[in-house]
mmCIF file of C-alpha atoms in Angstrom:
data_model
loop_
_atom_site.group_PDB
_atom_site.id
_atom_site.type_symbol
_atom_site.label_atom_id
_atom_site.label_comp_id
_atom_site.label_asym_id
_atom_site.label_seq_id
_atom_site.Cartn_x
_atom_site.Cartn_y
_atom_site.Cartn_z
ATOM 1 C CA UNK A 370 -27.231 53.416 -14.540
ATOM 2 C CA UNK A 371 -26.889 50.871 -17.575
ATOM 3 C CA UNK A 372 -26.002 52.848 -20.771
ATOM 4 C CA UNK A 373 -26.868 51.216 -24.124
ATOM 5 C CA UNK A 374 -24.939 51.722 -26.886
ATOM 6 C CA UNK A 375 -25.657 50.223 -30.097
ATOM 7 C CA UNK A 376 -27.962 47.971 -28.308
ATOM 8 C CA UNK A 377 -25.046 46.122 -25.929
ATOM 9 C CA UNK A 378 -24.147 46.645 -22.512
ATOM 10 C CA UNK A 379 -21.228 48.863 -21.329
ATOM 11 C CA UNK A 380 -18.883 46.385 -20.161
ATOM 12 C CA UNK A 381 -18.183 46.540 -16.284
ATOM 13 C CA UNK A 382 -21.459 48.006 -15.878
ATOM 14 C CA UNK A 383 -24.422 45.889 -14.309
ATOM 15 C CA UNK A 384 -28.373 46.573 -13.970
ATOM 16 C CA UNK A 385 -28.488 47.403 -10.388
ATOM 17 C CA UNK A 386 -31.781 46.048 -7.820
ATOM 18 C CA UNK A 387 -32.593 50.025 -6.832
ATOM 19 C CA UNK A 388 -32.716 50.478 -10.811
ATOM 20 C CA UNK A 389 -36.558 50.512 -11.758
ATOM 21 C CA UNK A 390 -37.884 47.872 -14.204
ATOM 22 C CA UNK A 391 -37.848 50.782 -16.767
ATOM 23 C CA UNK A 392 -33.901 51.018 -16.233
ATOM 24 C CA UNK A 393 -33.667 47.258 -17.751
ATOM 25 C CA UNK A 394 -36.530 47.383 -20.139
ATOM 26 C CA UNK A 395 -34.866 49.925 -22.039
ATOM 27 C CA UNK A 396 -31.402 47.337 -22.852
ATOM 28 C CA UNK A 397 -31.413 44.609 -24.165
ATOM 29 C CA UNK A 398 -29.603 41.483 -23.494
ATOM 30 C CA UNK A 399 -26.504 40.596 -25.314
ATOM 31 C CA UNK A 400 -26.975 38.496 -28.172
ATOM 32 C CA UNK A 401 -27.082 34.533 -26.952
ATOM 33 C CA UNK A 402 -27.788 34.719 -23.614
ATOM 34 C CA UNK A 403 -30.868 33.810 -22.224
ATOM 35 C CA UNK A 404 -33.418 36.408 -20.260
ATOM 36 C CA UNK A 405 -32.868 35.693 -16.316
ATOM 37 C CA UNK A 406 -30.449 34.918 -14.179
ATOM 38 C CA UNK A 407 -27.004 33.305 -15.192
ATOM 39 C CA UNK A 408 -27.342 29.333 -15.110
ATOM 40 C CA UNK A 409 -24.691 28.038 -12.880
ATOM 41 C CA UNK A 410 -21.941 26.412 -14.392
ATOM 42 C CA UNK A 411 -21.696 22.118 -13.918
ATOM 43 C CA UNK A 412 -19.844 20.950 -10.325
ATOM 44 C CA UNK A 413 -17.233 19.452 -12.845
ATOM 45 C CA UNK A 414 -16.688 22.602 -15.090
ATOM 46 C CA UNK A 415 -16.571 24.843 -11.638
ATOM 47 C CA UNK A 416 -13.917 22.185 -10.165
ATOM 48 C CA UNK A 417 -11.616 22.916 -13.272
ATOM 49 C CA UNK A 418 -12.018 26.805 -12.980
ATOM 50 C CA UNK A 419 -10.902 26.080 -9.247
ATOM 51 C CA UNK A 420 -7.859 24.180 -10.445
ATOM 52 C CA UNK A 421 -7.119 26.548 -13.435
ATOM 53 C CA UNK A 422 -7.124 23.916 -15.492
ATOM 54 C CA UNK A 423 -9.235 25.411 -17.928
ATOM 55 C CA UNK A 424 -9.357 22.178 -20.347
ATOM 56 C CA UNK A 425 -12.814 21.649 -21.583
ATOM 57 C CA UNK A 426 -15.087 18.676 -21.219
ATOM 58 C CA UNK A 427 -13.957 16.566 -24.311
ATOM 59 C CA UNK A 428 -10.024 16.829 -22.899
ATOM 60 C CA UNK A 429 -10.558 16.149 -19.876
ATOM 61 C CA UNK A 430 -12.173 12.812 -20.955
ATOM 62 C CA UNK A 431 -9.732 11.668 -23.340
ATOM 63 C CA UNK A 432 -7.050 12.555 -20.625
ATOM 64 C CA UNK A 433 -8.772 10.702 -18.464
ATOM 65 C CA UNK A 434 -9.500 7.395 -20.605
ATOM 66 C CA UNK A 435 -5.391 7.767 -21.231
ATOM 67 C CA UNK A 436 -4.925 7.367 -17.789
ATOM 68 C CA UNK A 437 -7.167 4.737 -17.703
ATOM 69 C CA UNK A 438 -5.945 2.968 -20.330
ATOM 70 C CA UNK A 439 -2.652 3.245 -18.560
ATOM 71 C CA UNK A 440 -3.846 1.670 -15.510
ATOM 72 C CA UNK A 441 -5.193 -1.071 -17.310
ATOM 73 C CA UNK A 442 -1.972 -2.064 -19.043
ATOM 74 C CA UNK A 443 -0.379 -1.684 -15.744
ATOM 75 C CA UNK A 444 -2.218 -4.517 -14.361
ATOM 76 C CA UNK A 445 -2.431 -6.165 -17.458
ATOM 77 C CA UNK A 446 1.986 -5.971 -18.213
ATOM 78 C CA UNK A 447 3.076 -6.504 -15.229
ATOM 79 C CA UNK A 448 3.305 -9.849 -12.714
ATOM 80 C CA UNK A 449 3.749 -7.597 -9.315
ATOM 81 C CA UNK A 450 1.192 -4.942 -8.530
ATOM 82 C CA UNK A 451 2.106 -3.673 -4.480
ATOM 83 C CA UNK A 452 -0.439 -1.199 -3.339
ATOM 84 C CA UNK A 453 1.088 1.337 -0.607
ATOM 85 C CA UNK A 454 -0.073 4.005 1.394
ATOM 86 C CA UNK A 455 1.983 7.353 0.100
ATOM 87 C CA UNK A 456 2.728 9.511 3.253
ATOM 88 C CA UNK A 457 4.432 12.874 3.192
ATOM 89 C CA UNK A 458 8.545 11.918 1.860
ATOM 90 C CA UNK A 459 11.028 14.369 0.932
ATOM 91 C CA UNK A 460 11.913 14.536 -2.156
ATOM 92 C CA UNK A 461 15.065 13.704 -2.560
ATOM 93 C CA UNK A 462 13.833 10.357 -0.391
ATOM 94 C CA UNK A 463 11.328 9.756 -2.979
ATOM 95 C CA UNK A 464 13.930 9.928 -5.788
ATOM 96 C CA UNK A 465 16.301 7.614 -3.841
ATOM 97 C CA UNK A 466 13.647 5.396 -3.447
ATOM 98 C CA UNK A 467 12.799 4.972 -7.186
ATOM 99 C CA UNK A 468 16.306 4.581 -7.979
ATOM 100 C CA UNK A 469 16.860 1.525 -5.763
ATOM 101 C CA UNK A 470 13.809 -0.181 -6.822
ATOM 102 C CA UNK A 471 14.237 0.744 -10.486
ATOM 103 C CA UNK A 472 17.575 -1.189 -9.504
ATOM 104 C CA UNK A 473 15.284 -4.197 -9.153
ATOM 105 C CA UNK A 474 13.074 -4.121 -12.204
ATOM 106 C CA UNK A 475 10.575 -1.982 -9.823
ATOM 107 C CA UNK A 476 8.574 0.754 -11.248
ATOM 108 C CA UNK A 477 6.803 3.524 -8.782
ATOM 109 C CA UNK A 478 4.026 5.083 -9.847
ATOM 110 C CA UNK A 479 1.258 7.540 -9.041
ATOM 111 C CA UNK A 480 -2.453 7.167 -9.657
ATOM 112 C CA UNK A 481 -5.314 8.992 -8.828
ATOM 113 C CA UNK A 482 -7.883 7.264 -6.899
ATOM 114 C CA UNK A 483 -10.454 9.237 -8.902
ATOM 115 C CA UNK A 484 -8.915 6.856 -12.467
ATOM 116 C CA UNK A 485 -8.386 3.713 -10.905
ATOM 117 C CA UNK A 486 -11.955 3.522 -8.486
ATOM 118 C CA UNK A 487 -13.580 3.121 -11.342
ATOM 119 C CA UNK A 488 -11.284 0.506 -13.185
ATOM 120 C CA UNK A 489 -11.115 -1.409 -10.340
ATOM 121 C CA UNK A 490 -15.048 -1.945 -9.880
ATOM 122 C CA UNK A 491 -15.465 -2.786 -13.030
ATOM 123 C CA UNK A 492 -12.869 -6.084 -13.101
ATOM 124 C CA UNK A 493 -11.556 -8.783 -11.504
ATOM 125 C CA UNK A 494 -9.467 -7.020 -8.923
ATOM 126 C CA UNK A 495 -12.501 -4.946 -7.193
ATOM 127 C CA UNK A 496 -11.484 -6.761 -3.670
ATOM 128 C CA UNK A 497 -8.595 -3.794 -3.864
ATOM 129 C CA UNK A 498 -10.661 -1.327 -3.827
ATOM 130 C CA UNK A 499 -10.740 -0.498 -0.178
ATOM 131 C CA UNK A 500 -7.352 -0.184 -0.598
ATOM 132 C CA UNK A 501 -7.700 2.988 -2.375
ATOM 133 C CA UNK A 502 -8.160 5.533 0.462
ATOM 134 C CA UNK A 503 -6.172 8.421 0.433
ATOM 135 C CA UNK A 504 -2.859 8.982 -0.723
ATOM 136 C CA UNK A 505 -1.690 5.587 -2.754
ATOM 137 C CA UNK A 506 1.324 4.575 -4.514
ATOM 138 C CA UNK A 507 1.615 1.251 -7.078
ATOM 139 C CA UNK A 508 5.179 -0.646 -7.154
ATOM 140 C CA UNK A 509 4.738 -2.880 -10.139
ATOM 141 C CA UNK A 510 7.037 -4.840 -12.042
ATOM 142 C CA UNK A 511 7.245 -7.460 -14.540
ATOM 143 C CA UNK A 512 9.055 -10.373 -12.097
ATOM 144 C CA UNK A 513 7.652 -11.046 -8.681
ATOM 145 C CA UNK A 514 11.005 -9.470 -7.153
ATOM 146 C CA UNK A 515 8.780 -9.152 -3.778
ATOM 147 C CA UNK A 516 11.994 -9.937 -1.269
ATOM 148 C CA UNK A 517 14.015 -6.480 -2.687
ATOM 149 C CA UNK A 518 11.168 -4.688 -2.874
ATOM 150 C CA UNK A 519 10.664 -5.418 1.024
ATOM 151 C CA UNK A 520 13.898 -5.046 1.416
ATOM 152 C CA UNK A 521 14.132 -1.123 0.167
ATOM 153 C CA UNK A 522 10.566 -0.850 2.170
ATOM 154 C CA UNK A 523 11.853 -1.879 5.327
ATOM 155 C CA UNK A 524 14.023 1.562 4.935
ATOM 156 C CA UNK A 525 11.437 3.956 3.702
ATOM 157 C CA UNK A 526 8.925 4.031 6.677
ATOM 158 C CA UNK A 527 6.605 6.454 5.165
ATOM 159 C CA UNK A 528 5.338 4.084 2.530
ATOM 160 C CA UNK A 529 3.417 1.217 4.082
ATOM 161 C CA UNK A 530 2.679 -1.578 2.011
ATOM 162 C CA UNK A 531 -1.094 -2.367 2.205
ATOM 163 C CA UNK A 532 -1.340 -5.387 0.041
ATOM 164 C CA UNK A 533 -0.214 -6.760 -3.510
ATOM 165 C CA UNK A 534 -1.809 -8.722 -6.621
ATOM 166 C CA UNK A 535 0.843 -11.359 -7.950
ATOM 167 C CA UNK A 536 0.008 -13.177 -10.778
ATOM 168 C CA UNK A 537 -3.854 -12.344 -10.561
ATOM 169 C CA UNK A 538 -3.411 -13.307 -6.955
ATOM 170 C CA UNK A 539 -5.016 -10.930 -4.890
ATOM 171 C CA UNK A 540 -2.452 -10.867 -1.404
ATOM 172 C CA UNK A 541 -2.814 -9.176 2.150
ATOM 173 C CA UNK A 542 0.201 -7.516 3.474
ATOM 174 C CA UNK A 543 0.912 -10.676 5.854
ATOM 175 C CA UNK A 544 0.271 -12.772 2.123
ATOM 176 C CA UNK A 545 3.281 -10.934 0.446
ATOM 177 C CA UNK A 546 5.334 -11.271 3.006
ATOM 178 C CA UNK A 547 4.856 -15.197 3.061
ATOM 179 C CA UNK A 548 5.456 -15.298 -0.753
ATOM 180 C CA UNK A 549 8.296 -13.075 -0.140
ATOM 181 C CA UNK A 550 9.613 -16.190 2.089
ATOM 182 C CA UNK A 551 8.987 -18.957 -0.671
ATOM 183 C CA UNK A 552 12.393 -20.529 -2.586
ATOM 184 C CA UNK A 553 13.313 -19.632 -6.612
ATOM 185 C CA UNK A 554 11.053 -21.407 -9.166
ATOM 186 C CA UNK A 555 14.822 -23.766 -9.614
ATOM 187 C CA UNK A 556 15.641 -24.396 -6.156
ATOM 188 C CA UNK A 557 11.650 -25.270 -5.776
ATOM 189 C CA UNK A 558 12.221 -27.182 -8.849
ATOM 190 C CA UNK A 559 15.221 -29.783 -7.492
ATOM 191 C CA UNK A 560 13.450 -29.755 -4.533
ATOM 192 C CA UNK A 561 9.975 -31.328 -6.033
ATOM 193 C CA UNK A 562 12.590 -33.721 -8.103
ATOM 194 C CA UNK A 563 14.500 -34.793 -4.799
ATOM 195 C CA UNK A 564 11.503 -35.733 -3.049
ATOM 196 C CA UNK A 565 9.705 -37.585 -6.065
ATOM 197 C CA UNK A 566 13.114 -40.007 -6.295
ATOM 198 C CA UNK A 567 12.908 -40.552 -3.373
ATOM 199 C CA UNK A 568 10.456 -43.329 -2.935
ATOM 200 C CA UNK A 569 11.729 -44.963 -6.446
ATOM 201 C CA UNK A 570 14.900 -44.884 -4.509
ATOM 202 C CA UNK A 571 13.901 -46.666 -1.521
ATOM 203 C CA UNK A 572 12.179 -49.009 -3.703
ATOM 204 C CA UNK A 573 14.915 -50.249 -5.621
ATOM 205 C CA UNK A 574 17.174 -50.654 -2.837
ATOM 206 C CA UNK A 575 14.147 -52.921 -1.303
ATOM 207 C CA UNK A 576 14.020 -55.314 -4.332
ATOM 208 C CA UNK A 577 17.627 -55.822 -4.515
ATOM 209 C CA UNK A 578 18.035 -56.556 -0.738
ATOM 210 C CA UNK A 579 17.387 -60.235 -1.186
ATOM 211 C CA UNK A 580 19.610 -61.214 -4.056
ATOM 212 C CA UNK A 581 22.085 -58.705 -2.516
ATOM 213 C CA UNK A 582 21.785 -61.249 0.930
ATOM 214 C CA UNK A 583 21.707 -64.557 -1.228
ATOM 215 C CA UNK A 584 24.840 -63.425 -2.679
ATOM 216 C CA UNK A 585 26.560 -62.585 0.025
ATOM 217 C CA UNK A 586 25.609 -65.900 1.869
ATOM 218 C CA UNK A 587 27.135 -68.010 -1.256
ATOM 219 C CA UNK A 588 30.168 -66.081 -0.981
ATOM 220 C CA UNK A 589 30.654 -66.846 2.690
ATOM 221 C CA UNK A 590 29.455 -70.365 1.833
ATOM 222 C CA UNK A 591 32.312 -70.724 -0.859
ATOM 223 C CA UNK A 592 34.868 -69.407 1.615
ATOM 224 C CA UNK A 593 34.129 -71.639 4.017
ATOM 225 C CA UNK A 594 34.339 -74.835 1.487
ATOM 226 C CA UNK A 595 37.631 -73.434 0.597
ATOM 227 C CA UNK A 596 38.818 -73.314 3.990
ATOM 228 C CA UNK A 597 37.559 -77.111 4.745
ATOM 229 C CA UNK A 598 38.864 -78.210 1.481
ATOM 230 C CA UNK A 599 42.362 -76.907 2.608
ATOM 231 C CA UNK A 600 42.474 -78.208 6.248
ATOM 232 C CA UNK A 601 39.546 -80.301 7.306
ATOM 233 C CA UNK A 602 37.602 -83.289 5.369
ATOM 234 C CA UNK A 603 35.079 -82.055 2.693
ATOM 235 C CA UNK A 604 31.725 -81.481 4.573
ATOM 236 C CA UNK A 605 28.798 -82.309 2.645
ATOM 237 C CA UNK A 606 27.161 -79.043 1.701
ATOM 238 C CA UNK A 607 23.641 -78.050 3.093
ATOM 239 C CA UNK A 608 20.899 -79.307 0.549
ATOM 240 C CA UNK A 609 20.140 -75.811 -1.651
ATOM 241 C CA UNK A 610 17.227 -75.257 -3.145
ATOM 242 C CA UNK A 611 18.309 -73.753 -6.971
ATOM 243 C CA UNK A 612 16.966 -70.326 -6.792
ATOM 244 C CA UNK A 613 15.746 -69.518 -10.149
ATOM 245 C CA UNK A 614 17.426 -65.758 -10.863
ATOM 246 C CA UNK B 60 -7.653 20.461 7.647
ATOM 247 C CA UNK B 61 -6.519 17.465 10.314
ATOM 248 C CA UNK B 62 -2.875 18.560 9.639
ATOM 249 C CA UNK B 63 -3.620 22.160 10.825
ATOM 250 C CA UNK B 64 -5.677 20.858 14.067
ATOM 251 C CA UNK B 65 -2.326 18.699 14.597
ATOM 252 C CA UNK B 66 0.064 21.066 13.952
ATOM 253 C CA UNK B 67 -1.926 24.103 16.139
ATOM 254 C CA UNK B 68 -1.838 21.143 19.450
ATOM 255 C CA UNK B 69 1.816 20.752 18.914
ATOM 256 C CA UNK B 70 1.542 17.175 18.167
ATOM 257 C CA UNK B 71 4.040 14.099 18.546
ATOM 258 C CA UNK B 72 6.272 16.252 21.384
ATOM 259 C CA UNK B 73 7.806 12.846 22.944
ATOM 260 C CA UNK B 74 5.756 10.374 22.040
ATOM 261 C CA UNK B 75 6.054 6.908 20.039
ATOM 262 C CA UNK B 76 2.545 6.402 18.215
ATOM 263 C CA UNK B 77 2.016 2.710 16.627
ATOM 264 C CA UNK B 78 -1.234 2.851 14.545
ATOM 265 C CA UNK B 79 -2.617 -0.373 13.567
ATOM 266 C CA UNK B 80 -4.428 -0.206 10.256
ATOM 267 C CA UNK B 81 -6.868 -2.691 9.107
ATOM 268 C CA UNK B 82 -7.734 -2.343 5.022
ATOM 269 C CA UNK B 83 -10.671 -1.204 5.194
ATOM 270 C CA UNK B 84 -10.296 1.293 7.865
ATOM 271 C CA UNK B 85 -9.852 5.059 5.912
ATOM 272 C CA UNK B 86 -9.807 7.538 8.984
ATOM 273 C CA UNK B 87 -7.101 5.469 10.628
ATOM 274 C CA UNK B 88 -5.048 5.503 7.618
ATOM 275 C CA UNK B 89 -5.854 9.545 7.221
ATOM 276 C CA UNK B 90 -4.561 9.632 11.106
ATOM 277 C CA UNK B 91 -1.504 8.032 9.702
ATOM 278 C CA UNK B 92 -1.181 10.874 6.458
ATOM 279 C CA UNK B 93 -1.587 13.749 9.245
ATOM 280 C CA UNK B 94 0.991 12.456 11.753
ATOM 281 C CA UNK B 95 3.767 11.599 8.804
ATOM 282 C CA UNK B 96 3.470 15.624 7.611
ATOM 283 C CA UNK B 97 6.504 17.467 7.904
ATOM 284 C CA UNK B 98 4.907 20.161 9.789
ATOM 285 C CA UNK B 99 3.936 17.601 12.550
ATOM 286 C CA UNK B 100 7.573 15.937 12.175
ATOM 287 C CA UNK B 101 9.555 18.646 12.590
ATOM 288 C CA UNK B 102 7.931 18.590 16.269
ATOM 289 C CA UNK B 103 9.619 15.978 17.685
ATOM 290 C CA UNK B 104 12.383 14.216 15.354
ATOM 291 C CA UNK B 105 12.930 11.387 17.767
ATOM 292 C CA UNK B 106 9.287 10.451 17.226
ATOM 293 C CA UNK B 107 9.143 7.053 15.959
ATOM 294 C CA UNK B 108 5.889 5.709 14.171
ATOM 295 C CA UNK B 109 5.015 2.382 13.121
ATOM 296 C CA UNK B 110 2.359 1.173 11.040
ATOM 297 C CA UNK B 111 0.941 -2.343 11.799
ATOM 298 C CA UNK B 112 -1.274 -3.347 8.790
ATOM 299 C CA UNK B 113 -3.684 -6.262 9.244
ATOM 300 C CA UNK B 114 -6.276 -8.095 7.128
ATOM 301 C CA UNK B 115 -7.337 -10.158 9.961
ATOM 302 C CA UNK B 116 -10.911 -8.265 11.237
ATOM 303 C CA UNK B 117 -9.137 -6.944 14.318
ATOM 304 C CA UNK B 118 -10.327 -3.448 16.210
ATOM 305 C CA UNK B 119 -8.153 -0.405 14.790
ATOM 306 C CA UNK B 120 -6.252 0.599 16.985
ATOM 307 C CA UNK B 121 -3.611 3.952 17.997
ATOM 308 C CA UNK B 122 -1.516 3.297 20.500
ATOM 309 C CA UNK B 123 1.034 6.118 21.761
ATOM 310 C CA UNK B 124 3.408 5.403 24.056
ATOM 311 C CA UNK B 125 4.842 8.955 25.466
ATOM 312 C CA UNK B 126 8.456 9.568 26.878
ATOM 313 C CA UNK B 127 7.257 9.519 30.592
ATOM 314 C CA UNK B 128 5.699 6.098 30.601
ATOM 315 C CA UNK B 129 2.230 7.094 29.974
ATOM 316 C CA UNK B 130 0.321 5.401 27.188
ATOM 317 C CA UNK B 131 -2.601 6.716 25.465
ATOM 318 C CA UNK B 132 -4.652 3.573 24.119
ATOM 319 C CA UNK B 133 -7.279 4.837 21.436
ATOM 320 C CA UNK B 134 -9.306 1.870 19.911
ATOM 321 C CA UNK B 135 -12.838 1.600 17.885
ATOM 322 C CA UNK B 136 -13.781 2.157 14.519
ATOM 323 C CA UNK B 137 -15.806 4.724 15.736
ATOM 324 C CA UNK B 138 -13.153 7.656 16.269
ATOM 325 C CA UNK B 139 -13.157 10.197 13.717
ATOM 326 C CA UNK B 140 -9.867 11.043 12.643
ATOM 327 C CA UNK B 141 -10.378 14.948 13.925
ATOM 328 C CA UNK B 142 -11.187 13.140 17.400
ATOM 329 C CA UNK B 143 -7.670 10.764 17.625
ATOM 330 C CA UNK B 144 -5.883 14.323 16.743
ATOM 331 C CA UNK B 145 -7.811 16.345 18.892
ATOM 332 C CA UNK B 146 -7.179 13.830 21.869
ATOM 333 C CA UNK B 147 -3.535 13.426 21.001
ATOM 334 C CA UNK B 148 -3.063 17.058 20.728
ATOM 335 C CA UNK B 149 -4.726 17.327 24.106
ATOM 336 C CA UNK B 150 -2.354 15.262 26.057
ATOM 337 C CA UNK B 151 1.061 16.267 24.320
ATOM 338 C CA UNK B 152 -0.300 19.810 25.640
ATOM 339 C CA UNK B 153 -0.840 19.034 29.012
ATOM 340 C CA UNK B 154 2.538 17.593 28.982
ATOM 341 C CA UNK B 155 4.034 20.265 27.618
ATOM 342 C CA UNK B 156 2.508 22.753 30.021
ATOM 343 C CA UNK B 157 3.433 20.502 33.235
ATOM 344 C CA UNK B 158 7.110 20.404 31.803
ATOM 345 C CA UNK B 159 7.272 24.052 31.487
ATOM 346 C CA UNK B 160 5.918 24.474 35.029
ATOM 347 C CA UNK B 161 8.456 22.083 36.563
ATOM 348 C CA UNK B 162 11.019 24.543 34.659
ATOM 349 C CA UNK B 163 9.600 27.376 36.189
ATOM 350 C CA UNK B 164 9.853 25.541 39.700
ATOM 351 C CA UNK B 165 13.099 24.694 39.474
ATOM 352 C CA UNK B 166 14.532 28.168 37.982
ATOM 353 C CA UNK B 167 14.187 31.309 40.178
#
């Protein structure tokens, strides 16, 4: 039975259903509560309890508009953005794996789908968004290194590269790989030159053909007179016309 | 809960599974997460498993090819994940209990 004292429950102690309505009349609630049952506490509040978090409300937002915040400067900072499916790796596999990638300018890094669902819907990259099933990692980096990051892929089986946005270029798997295949901005560069002298080239060697024949005919023509004027009578030369040069 | 149902069936004991993912297709790729555990792994550590990611609008498909020759061919996008383990787990089982009865056979 519920003792009062000084008009507060006994802790630990509860009114009880056999109790008769005369057992609860005679206490009185604590001070701030509400008559009735105890309203249930918010899905979100109950998921924290779960997770012994224990951060309240306001935290949890700010925390979560850092790590938005940090999302969007990731795809705001950096050229490469490779999304990959995260599959159970050993540790020490995972650490390797940073290292040679951080060799590269590569950064590896973890987001929840639950901070970057919402991001993504909300701007111009929302055609990644199916991408974001499950366990997900983000390679990013600052050049579009995409050959050495395939490179240390091709030996970490567990993380399979689902797709990529380079240079606000959204890119299938199959896409990256392509671009992966492309030439250096320089050797692209001498090869756009090479082909653009080309035809100039070829032109210039077409407009000096004829003089380059004319001259080469007077030449022959003047070693033949020589050779007649030596040996044989003079023979009258062939009526020219004066080419105007 | 799919990594238990794997791990109870004794998944991946010889077999080679290649899972081809399209992007939008989430249970295959949660197939994928259950058969890369460790505790489905350390079953078989021959087990090799490729990942064939397309954009292209093709079926999803899991195709395991098992030590003896046989090949178990699971396409649709209507498989549940639960269903590709279950089925998986059904034949590595069978397997496993016809190998142990050959044993038995062969040793008096």
């Amino acid at each position: 039975m519920a003792a009062r004292s000084g008009g507060t429950w006994r802790r630990g102690e509860r009114p009880s259903r056999d109790r008769p309505l005369r057992g609860l009349r005679q206490g009185c609630p604590p001070p701030g509560r509400a008559s009735g049952p105890r309203p249930r506490a918010p899905p979100r509040q109950q998921r924290d309890r779960r997770a012994g978090g224990g951060r309240g409300p306001s935290a949890e937002d700010g925390y979560t508009r850092l790590l938005r915040q940090q999302v969007e400067q990731v795809f705001r900072e950096h050229r490469l953005v490779a999304v990959c499916q995260y599959n159970s790796l050993p540790g020490e596999d995972v650490v390797l794996m940073r290292h040679y990638l951080r060799k590269h300018g590569i950064e590896v890094k973890f987001i929840l789908n639950e901070i970057i669902r919402p991001f993504l819907s909300q701007s111009k990259y929302k055609n990644l968004l199916p991408l974001f099933v499950g366990r997900n990692v983000l390679l990013v980096s600052q050049d579009t290194k995409v050959k050495d990051m395939l490179r240390v892929l091709k030996g970490v089986p567990q993380i399979n590269l689902l797709g990529a946005c380079i240079d606000d270029t959204i890119l299938s798997r199959q896409g990256v790989e392509n671009f992966a295949k492309l030439p250096s901005l320089e050797a692209a560069q001498g090869q756009t030159a090479g082909a653009l002298a080309l035809l100039p080239s070829q032109t210039s060697s077409l407009l000096q053909r004829g003089p380059a024949h004319l001259t080469a005919l007077l030449d022959q023509h003047i070693l033949q007179l020589q050779a007649g004027q030596a040996g044989t009578p003079p023979e009258t030369p062939p009526a020219q016309s004066s080419g105007a040069h | 809960m799919c990594v238990h149902r794997a791990a109870q069936a004794d998944a991946l004991s010889a077999a080679d599974p290649v899972v081809r993912v399209c992007n939008h297709d989430c249970r295959r790729r949660k197939f994928l997460a259950c058969i890369y555990h460790k505790r489905i792994q350390s079953t078989n550590r021959n087990c090799e498993i490729t990942a064939d990611v397309r954009h292209d609008g093709s079926e999803p498909l899991v195709d395991v090819m098992f030590a003896d020759g046989e090949r178990l061919l699971m396409k649709g996008a209507n498989l549940t994940t639960i269903e590709m383990l279950t089925a998986l787990g059904s034949r590595c089982n069978a397997k496993e209990l016809k190998e142990e009865q050959k044993s038995k056979k062969k040793s008096p």
